[in-house]
XYZ file of C-alpha atoms in Angstrom:
587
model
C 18.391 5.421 -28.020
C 15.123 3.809 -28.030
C 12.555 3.690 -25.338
C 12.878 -0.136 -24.102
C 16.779 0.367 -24.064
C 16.584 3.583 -21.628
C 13.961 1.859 -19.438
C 16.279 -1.565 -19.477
C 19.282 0.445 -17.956
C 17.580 2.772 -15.521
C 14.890 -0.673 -14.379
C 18.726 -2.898 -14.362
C 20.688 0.107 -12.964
C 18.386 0.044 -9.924
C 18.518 -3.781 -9.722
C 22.372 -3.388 -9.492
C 21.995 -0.851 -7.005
C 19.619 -3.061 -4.807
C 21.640 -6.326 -4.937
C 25.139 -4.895 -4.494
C 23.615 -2.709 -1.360
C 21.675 -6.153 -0.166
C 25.006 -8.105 -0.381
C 27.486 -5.881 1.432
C 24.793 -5.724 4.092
C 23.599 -9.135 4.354
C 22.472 -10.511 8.255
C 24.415 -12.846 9.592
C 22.814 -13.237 13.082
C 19.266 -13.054 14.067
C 19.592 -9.483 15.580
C 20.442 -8.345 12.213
C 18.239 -9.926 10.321
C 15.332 -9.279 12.370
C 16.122 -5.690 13.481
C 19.494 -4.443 11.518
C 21.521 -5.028 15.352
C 19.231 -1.811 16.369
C 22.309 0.431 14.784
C 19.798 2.093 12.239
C 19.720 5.775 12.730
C 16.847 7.585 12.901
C 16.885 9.457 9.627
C 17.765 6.352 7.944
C 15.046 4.999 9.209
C 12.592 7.348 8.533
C 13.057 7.347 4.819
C 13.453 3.388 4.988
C 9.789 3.692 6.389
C 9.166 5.823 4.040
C 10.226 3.546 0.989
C 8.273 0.523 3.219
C 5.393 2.392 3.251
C 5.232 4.039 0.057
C 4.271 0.571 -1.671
C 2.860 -0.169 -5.053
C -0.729 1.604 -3.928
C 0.882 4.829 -3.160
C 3.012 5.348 -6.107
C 1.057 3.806 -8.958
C -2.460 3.104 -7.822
C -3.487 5.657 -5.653
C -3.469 8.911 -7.866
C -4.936 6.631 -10.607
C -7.764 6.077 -8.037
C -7.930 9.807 -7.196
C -8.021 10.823 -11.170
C -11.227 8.264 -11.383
C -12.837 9.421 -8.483
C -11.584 12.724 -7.558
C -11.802 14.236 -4.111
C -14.077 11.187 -3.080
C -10.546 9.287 -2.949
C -8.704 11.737 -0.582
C -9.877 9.728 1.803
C -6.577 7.226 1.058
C -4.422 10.556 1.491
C -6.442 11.310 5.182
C -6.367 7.804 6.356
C -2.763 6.908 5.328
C -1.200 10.214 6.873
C -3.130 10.431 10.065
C -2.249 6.805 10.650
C 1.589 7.787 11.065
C 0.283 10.450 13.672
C -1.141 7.446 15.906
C 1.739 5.152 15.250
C 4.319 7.928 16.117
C 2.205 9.401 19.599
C 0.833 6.094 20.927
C 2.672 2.945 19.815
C 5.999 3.451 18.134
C 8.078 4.567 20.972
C 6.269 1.578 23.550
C 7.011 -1.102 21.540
C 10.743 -0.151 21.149
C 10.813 0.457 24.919
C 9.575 -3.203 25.183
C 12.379 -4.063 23.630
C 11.507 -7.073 21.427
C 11.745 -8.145 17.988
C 8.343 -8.685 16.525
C 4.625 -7.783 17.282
C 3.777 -11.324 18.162
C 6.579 -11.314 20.963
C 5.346 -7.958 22.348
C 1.634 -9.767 22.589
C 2.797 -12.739 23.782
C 4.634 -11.227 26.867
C 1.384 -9.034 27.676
C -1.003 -11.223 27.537
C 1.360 -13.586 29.485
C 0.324 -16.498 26.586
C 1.346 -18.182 23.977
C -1.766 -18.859 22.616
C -2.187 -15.055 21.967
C 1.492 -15.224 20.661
C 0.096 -17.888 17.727
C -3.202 -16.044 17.169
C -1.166 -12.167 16.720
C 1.079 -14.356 14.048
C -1.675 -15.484 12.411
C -3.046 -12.350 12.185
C -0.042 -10.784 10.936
C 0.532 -13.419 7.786
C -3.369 -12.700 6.821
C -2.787 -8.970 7.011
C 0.766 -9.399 5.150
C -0.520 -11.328 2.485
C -3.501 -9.684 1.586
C -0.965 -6.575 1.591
C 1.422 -8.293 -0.343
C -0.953 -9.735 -3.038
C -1.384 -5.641 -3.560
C 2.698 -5.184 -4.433
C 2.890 -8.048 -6.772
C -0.151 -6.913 -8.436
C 1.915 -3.597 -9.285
C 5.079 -5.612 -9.893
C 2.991 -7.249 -12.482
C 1.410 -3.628 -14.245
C 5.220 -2.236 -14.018
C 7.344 -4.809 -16.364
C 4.443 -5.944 -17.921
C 4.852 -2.185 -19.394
C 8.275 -0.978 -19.378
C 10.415 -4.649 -20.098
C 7.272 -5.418 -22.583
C 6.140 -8.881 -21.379
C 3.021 -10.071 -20.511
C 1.265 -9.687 -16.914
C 2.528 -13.281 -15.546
C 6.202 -12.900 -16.556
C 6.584 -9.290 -14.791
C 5.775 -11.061 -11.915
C 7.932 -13.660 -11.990
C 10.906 -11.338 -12.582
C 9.742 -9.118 -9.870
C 9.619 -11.814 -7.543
C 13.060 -13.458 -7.717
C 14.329 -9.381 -6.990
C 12.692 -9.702 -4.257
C 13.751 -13.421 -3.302
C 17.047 -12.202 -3.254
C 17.687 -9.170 -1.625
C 15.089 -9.914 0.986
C 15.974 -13.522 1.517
C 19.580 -12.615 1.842
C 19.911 -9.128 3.214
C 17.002 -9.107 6.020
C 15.981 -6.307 8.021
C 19.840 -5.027 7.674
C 20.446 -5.843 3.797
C 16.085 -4.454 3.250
C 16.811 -1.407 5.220
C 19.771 0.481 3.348
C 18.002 -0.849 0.236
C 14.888 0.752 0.963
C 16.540 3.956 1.480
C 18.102 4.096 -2.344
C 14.829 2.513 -3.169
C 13.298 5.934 -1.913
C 15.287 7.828 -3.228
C 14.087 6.243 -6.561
C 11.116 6.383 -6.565
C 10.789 10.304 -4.930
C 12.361 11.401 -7.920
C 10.557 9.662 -10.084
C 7.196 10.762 -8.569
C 8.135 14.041 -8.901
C 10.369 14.748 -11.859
C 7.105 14.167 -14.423
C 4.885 15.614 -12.001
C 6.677 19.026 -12.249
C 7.048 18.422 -16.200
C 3.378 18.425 -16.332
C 2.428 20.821 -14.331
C 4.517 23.498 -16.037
C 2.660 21.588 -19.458
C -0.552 22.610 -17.926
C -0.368 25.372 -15.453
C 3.250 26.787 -16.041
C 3.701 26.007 -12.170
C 6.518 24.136 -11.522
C 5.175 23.241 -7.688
C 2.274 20.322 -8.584
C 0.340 21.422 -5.354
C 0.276 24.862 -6.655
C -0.280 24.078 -10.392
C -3.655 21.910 -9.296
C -5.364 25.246 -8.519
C -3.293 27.165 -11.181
C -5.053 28.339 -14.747
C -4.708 26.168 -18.197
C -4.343 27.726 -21.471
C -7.152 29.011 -21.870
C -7.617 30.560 -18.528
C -9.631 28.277 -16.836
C -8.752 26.740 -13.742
C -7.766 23.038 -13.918
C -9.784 22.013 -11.178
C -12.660 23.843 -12.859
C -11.913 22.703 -16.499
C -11.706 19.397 -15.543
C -15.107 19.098 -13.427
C -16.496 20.016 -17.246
C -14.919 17.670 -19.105
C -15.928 15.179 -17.158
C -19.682 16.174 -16.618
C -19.671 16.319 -20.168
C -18.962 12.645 -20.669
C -21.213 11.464 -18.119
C -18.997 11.363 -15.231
C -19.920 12.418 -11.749
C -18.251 16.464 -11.318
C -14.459 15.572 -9.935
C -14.300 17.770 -7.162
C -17.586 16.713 -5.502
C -18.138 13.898 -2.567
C -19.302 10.496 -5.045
C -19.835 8.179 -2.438
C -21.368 8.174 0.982
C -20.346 10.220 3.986
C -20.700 7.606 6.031
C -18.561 5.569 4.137
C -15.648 7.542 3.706
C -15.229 8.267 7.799
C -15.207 4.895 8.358
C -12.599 3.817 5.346
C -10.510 6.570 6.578
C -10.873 5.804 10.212
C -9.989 2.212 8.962
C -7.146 3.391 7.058
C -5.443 5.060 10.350
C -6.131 2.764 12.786
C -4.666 -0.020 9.946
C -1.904 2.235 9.276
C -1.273 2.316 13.418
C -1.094 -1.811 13.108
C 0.653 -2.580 10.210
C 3.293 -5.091 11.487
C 6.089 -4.958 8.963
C 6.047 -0.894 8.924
C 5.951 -1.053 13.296
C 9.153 -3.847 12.959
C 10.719 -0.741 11.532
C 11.013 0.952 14.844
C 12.193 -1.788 16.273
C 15.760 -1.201 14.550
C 17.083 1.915 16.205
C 19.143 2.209 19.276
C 16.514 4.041 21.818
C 13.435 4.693 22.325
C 13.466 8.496 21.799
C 14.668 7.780 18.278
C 11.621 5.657 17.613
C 9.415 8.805 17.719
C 11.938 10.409 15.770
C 12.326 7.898 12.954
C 8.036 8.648 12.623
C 8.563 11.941 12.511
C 11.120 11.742 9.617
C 8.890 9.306 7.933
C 6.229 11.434 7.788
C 8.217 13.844 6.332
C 9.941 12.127 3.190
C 6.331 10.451 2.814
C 4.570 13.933 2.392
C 6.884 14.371 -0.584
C 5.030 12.653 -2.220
C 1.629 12.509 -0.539
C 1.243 16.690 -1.742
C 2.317 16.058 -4.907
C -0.549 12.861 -5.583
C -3.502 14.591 -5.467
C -1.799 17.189 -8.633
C -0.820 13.869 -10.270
C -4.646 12.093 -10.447
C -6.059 15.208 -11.650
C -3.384 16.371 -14.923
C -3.735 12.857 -15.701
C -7.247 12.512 -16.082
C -6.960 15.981 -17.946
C -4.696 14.824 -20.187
C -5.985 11.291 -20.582
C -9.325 13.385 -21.750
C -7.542 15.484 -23.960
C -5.711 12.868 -25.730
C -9.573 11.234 -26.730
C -11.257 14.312 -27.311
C -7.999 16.517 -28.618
C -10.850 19.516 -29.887
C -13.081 19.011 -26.564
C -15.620 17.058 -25.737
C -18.257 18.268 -27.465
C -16.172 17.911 -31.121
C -15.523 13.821 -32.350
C -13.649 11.573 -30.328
C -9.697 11.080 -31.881
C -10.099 7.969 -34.803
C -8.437 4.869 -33.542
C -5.688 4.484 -35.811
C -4.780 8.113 -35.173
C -4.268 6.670 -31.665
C -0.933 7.802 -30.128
C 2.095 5.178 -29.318
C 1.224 5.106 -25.478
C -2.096 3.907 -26.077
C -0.583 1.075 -28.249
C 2.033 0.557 -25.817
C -0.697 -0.042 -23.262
C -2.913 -2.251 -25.547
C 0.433 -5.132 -25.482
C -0.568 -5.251 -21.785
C -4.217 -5.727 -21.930
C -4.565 -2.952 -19.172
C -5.788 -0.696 -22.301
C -8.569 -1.975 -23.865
C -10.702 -0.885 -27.207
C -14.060 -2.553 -28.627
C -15.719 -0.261 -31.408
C -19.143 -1.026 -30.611
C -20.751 1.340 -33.028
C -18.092 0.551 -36.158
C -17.358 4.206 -36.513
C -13.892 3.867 -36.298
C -13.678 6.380 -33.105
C -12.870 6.040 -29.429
C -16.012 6.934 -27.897
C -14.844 7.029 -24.067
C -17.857 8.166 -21.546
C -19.935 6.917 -18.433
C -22.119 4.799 -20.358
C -23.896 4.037 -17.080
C -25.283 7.677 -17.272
C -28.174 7.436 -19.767
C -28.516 11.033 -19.964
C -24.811 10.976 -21.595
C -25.006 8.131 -23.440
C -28.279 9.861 -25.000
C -26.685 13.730 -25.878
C -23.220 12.277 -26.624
C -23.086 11.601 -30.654
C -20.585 8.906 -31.022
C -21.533 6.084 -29.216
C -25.494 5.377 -27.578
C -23.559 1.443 -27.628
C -21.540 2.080 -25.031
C -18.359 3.594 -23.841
C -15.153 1.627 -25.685
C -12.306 2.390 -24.249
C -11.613 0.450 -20.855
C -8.430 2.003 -19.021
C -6.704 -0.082 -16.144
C -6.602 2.662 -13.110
C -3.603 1.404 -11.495
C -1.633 2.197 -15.539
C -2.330 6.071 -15.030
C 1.009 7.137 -13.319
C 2.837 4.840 -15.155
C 1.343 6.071 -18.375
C 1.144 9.791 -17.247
C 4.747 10.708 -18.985
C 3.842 9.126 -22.128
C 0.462 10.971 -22.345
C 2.394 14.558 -21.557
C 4.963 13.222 -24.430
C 7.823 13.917 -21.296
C 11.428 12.775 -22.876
C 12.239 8.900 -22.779
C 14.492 9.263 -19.424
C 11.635 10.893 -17.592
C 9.592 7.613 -18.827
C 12.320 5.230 -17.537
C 12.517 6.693 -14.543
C 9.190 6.282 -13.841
C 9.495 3.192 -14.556
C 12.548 2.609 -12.225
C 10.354 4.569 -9.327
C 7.298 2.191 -9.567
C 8.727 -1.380 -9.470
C 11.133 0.421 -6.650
C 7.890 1.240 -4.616
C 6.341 -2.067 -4.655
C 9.427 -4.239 -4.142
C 10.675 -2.437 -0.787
C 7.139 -2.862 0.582
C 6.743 -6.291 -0.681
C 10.474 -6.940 1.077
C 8.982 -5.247 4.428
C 6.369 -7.532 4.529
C 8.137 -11.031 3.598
C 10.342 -10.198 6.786
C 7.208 -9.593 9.052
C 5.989 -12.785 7.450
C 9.405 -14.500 7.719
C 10.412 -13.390 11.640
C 6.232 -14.215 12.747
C 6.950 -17.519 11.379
C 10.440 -17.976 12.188
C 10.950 -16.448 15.312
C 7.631 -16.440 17.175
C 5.818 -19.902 15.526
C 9.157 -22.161 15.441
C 11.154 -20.648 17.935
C 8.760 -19.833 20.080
C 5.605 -22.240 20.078
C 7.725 -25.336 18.677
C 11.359 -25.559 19.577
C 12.274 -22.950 21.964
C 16.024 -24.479 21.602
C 16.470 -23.991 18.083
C 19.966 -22.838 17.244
C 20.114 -19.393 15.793
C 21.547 -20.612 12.646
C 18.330 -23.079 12.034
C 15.916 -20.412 13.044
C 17.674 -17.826 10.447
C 16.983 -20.953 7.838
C 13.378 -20.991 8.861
C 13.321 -17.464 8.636
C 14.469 -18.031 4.514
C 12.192 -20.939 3.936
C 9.100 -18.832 5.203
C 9.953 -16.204 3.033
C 10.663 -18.121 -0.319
C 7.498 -20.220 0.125
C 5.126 -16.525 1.209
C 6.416 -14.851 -2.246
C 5.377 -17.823 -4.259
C 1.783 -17.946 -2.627
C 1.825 -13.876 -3.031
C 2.848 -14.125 -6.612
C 0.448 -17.062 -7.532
C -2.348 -14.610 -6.207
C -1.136 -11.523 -7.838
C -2.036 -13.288 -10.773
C -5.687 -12.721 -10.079
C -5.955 -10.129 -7.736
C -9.254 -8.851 -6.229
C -9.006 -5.363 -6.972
C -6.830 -2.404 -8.119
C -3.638 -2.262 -6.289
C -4.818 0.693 -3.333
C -8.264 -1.477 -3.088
C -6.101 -4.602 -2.130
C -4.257 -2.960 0.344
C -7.174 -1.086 1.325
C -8.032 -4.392 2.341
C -5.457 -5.757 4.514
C -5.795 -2.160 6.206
C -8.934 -2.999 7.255
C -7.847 -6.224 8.784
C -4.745 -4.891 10.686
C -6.866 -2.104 12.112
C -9.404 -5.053 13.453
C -7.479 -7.516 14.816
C -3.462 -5.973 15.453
C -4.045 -2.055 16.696
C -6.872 -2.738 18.871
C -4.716 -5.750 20.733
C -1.116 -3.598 20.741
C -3.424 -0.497 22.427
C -5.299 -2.062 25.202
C -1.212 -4.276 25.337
C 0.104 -0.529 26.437
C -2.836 1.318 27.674
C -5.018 -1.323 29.745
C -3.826 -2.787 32.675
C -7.574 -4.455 32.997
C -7.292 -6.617 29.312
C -5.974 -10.013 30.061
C -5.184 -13.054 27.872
C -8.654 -14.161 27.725
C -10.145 -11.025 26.169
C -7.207 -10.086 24.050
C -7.492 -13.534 22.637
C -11.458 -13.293 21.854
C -10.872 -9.989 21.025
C -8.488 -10.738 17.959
C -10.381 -13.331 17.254
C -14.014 -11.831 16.840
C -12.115 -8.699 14.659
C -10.509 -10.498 12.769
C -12.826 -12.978 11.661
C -15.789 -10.774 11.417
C -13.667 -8.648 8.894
C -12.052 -11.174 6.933
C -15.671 -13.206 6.542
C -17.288 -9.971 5.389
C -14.788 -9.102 2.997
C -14.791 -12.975 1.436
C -18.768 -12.502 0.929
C -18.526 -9.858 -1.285
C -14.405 -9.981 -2.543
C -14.292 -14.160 -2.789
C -13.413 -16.692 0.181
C -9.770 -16.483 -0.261
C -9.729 -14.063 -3.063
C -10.365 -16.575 -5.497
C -12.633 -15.590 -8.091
C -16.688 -16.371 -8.320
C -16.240 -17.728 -4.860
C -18.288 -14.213 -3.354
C -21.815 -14.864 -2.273
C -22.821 -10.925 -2.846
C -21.932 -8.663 -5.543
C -19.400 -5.813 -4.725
C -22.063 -2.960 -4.789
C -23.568 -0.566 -2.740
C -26.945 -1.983 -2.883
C -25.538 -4.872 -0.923
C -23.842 -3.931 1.737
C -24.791 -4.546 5.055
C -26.265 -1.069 6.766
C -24.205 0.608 3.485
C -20.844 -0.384 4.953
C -18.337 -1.317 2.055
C -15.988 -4.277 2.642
C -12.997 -1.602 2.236
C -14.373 0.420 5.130
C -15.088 -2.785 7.538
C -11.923 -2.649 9.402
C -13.481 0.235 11.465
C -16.061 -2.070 12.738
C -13.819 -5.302 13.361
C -11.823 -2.778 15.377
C -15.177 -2.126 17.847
C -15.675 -5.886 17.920
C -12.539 -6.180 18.991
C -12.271 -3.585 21.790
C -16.033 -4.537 22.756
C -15.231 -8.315 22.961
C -12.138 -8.197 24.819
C -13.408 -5.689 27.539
C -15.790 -8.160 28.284
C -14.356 -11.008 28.482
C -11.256 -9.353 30.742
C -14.771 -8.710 32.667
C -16.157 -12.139 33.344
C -12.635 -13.844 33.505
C -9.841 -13.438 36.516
C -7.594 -10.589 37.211
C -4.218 -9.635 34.979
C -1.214 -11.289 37.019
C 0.802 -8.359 39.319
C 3.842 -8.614 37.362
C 2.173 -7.451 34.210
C 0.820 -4.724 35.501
C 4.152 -3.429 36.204
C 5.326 -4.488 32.861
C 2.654 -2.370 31.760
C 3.661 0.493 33.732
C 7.086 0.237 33.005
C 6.454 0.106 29.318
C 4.686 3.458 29.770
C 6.650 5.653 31.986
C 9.168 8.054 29.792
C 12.101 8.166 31.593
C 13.985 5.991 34.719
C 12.519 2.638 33.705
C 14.907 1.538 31.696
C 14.206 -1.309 29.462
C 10.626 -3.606 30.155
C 12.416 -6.312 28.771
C 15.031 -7.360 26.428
C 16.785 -10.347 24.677
C-alpha cells in the first residue's frame, strides 16, 4: 500500500472518529455547550486538558525548536510545565468555586463592572487569536505534507474539521473529542520516538536513549555537540542566548500558561471544586508523556537530519543532490524544504554560514549554506529520516493535525462563549433567549476561524514562537487580573481596569514594533534581533514585564481611588475559604 493511501485512512479514520464522537455529544443548552453540564469527570478532564493544551507548538514545533537550538529551548519545557503548577495551586480550584462559566464573568463579578467584563473579553479574543493563528499555522505544515497539497489548501481542510465539530459539539461534543484526540496524538509522539531511539541508542525509553551511546560509542549528546560545531553551529548542549532572557520567557511562559482562558474554561466543566485540582493534576500527568519524551525527539532528529547530509561525517562531502532521499523530495512539494546550489557543485552544503570561521574551513560551500529546513517540519519528517515503516509515518501524521485541531477547538469556544455569553448576553441584551445566545455563540466561532485561517496564511513565526506570543499576552493582561480577583481584597474596578489595560497594551505594542502591527508583514518598525531590543528584552519574553505593569498599575490606582464595596470582600473570602462556604455564586 503506498504512503499517501496509509496516511489518507489513518488522517480520515481520525476525522471519522472526531465527527461521529462530536455528533452523539453535541450541546443542546448553554450549560453544555459552555461547560459540558459540569458532568465531566476528572480524569476525563485531565487528558481533555491535556489534548487542549498539547497544541500544534507542543507536538510539531517545539522539539523542532529544541533540535535548532538545543538546551537554550528548554526553556518552552520549564515555562509550559511550571505553568500547570500555578494554575492547579492558585487559580483552578477558585474559579470553579466561583461557579461561573467564563473568565470574563468571574472578572466582571469581582470587579463589580461591566466595563472590566468587556475589557477581560477583549483580552481573551487577542490572546486566543494570536494562539490560534499558531494551530492553523501547523494545520497548514501537516496536510500540506501528508494529503500532498499546497500550504493554503491544508488549511482550508483543517479548518472546516474544526468548523464542525467545534461549532456543533461545544464544550460537551470538544471535550470527549479531545480525549480520543489525545490519545492520538500520545501514540503518535511516542511510537517513532521509541523506533528511533532503539535506531540510535538501542534504548527503547527516549529519555534514557538521549544520554545513551551511538554506534560508535559516543554519547549522543556528545556526538551531536560535534557535528554541529563542525558546521558552524553554536555546541547543542550549551546556553545560546541570554540568561536574562530565558528567565523572563520562562517566567512569561508560566504565568501565560496560569491565564490561558480556553485551557482555565476546562475546569470549569467538572462537578466540584476538589475535582478541579484533580483534573490539573491528571493533566499534568498525560502532558509529561510527552513533555519527557520532546527533549529525546529534537536531539535524534537533528542527528539524523545531519547524518542524512553528511552520511560519512562532516568532515567527508556533503550527500549529491540527486542522491537526495524521498523525504527530502517529499518536503521540497511543500516549500518548507528548500535547496539553492550556490556554488554549482551539485552538493548540499548545509552549515551556519553566519559563522565565518566555518564557512572558511568547510570545503563545499564559502557561498553559503543551501539547504533551508522549515523547523516546525522536523517531527513530522523525523519517521521518514529514520526510514520508520509507512504506518508509523501515518500516524504521525494522524497525531499532529490531532494536536493542533483540539487546541484550535479549545480556543474558538473561549472565543465563542467571551463573545456570546459575556459581550451579547451580558453587555448588550441581557434577555437574550438561550437559543439566540447559543446562535451567537456559532456565528462568533465560524467568523474567528476564518480570520485565524486568513492569518495562518502568513504567520509571524514558527508555530511555538506564535504561541510563545499570545503567552506573553495572557500572562500580562489575564493572570495578573484573575490573581489580585482571588487574592486582593484591596484591587477594585478602577485598578483592575488600568491594570489590564497598561499590560496588555504595553505587550501587544512591543510585540507589533518588532513582529508587525497586526502581524501583517513589513508593517514592524524594528528588526526582530537582539541588537534591538529594548534593555535586551525579546518580544517573546515581554509578557513578564506587561505582567509588572499590570500588578504595578492596578495597585495604584486601587490606591488613589475609593474602597472595594463590603459585599465583595466577602465574595472574596468566600471564594477562598476550602470548605463550609459553599458556592460564591452560581447560575
Amino acid at each position: 500500500m503506498s504512503q499517501y493511501a496509509l496516511n489518507l485512512i489513518f488522517i480520515g479514520g481520525s476525522f471519522i472518529l472526531y465527527i461521529v464522537i462530536a455528533w452523539v455529544s453535541r450541546a443542546g443548552s448553554t450549560s453544555e455547550f459552555y461547560a459540558a453540564n459540569r458532568g465531566v469527570h476528572p480524569v476525563v478532564n485531565g487528558m481533555a486538558t491535556a489534548a487542549d493544551w498539547m497544541s500544534a507548538a507542543s507536538f510539531i514545533s517545539m522539539a523542532g525548536l529544541i533540535a535548532f537550538t538545543g538546551y537554550g529551548n528548554s526553556s518552552f519545557l520549564m515555562g509550559w510545565t511550571g505553568g500547570y503548577v500555578l494554575l492547579a495551586m492558585l487559580l483552578a480550584p477558585y474559579l470553579r468555586k466561583f461557579g461561573k462559566f467564563t473568565v470574563p464573568e468571574f472578572i466582571g463579578d469581582r470587579f463589580y463592572s461591566k466595563t472590566a467584563r468587556l475589557v477581560a473579553v477583549f483580552c481573551l479574543i487577542v490572546i486566543s487569536l494570536t494562539y490560534v493563528i499558531g494551530q492553523m499555522t501547523g494545520v497548514g505544515v501537516a496536510f500540506s505534507r501528508f494529503l500532498e497539497v499546497d500550504n493554503a489548501t491544508g488549511l482550508f481542510i483543517g479548518a472546516a474539521i474544526v468548523f464542525f465539530y467545534a461549532v456543533f459539539g461545544g464544550m460537551k461534543g470538544i471535550t470527549y473529542t479531545q480525549v480520543a484526540q489525545y490519545v492520538v496524538l500520545i501514540f503518535a509522539y511516542t511510537v517513532p520516538a521509541i523506533f528511533i531511539s532503539l535506531q540510535l541508542t538501542g534504548n527503547p525509553l527516549p529519555p534514557l536513549g538521549l544520554f545513551g551511546e551511538v554506534s560508535d560509542g559516543t554519547s549522543l549528546l556528545v556526538k551531536l555537540d560535534q557535528v554541529v560545531t563542525d558546521l558552524g553551529f553554536e555546541e547543542y548542549t550549551a546556553l545560546n542566548s541570554s540568561m536574562f532572557n530565558m528567565v523572563l520567557f520562562t517566567l512569561a511562559l508560566m504565568i501565560g500558561t496560569a491565564g490561558l482562558p480556553h485551557v482555565i474554561i476546562r475546569f470549569f466543566t467538572v462537578p466540584r471544586v476538589r475535582d478541579a485540582r484533580y483534573s490539573a493534576g491528571w493533566a499534568l500527568v498525560f502532558i509529561a508523556l510527552l513533555y519527557l519524551v520532546a527533549p529525546a525527539v529534537g536531539a535524534m532528529a537533528r542527528l539524523n537530519l545531519i547524518d542524512t547530509v553528511y552520511p560519512n561525517g562532516t568532515q567527508a562531502e556533503a550527500l549529491e543532490y540527486e542522491a537526495r532521499p524521498q523525504w527530502m523530495k517529499n518536503w521540497e512539494i511543500t516549500g518548507l524544504l528548500t535547496f539553492e546550489d550556490k556554488n554549482g557543485d551539485g552538493r548540499i552544503n548545509y552549515y551556519n554560514d553566519a559563522n565565518e570561521e566555518a564557512a572558511g574551513a568547510l570545503a563545499g560551500s564559502p557561498q553559503g549554506n543551501e539547504l533551508d529546513v522549515n523547523r516546525d517540519i522536523l517531527v513530522l519528517a523525523n519517521p521518514e529520516i529514520a526510514q520508520l515503516p509507512g504506518w508509523v509515518i501515518a500516524l504521525v501524521a494522524a497525531g499532529g493535525i490531532a494536536a493542533a485541531l483540539s487546541t484550535a477547538a479549545g480556543l474558538l469556544l473561549a472565543i465563542a462563549s467571551a463573545v456570546s455569553h459575556d459581550l451579547v448576553k451580558g453587555a448588550i441584551n441581557p434577555t437574550i433567549s438561550e437559543r439566540a445566545e447559543l446562535m451567537w455563540a456559532r456565528v462568533a466561532m465560524a467568523v474567528t476561524i476564518g480570520v485565524a485561517t486568513y492569518l495562518g496564511l502568513n504567520p509571524p513565526g514558527f508555530a511555538a514562537q506564535t504561541v510563545a506570543l499570545a503567552f506573553g499576552l495572557a500572562a500580562a493582561s489575564i493572570f495578573p487580573a484573575l490573581m489580585m480577583g482571588i487574592f486582593s481584597k484591596t484591587v477594585n474596578r478602577s485598578g483592575a481596569i488600568a491594570g489590564m489595560l497598561a499590560g496588555l497594551l504595553s505587550t501587544v505594542i512591543y510585540i507589533f514594533v518588532y513582529k508587525g502591527w497586526f502581524f501583517i508583514p513589513e508593517t514592524n518598525q524594528l528588526a526582530d534581533v537582539p541588537e534591538n531590543w529594548l534593555f535586551g528584552i525579546a518580544p517573546t519574553s515581554v509578557g513578564a514585564v506587561g505582567a509588572l505593569i499590570n500588578f504595578v498599575v492596578a495597585i495604584v490606582v486601587s490606591k488613589m481611588t475609593g474602597d472595594v464595596p463590603a459585599h465583595i470582600k466577602e465574595l472574596v473570602e468566600s471564594v477562598r475559604t476550602p470548605r463550609g462556604a459553599g458556592v460564591a455564586t452560581d447560575h
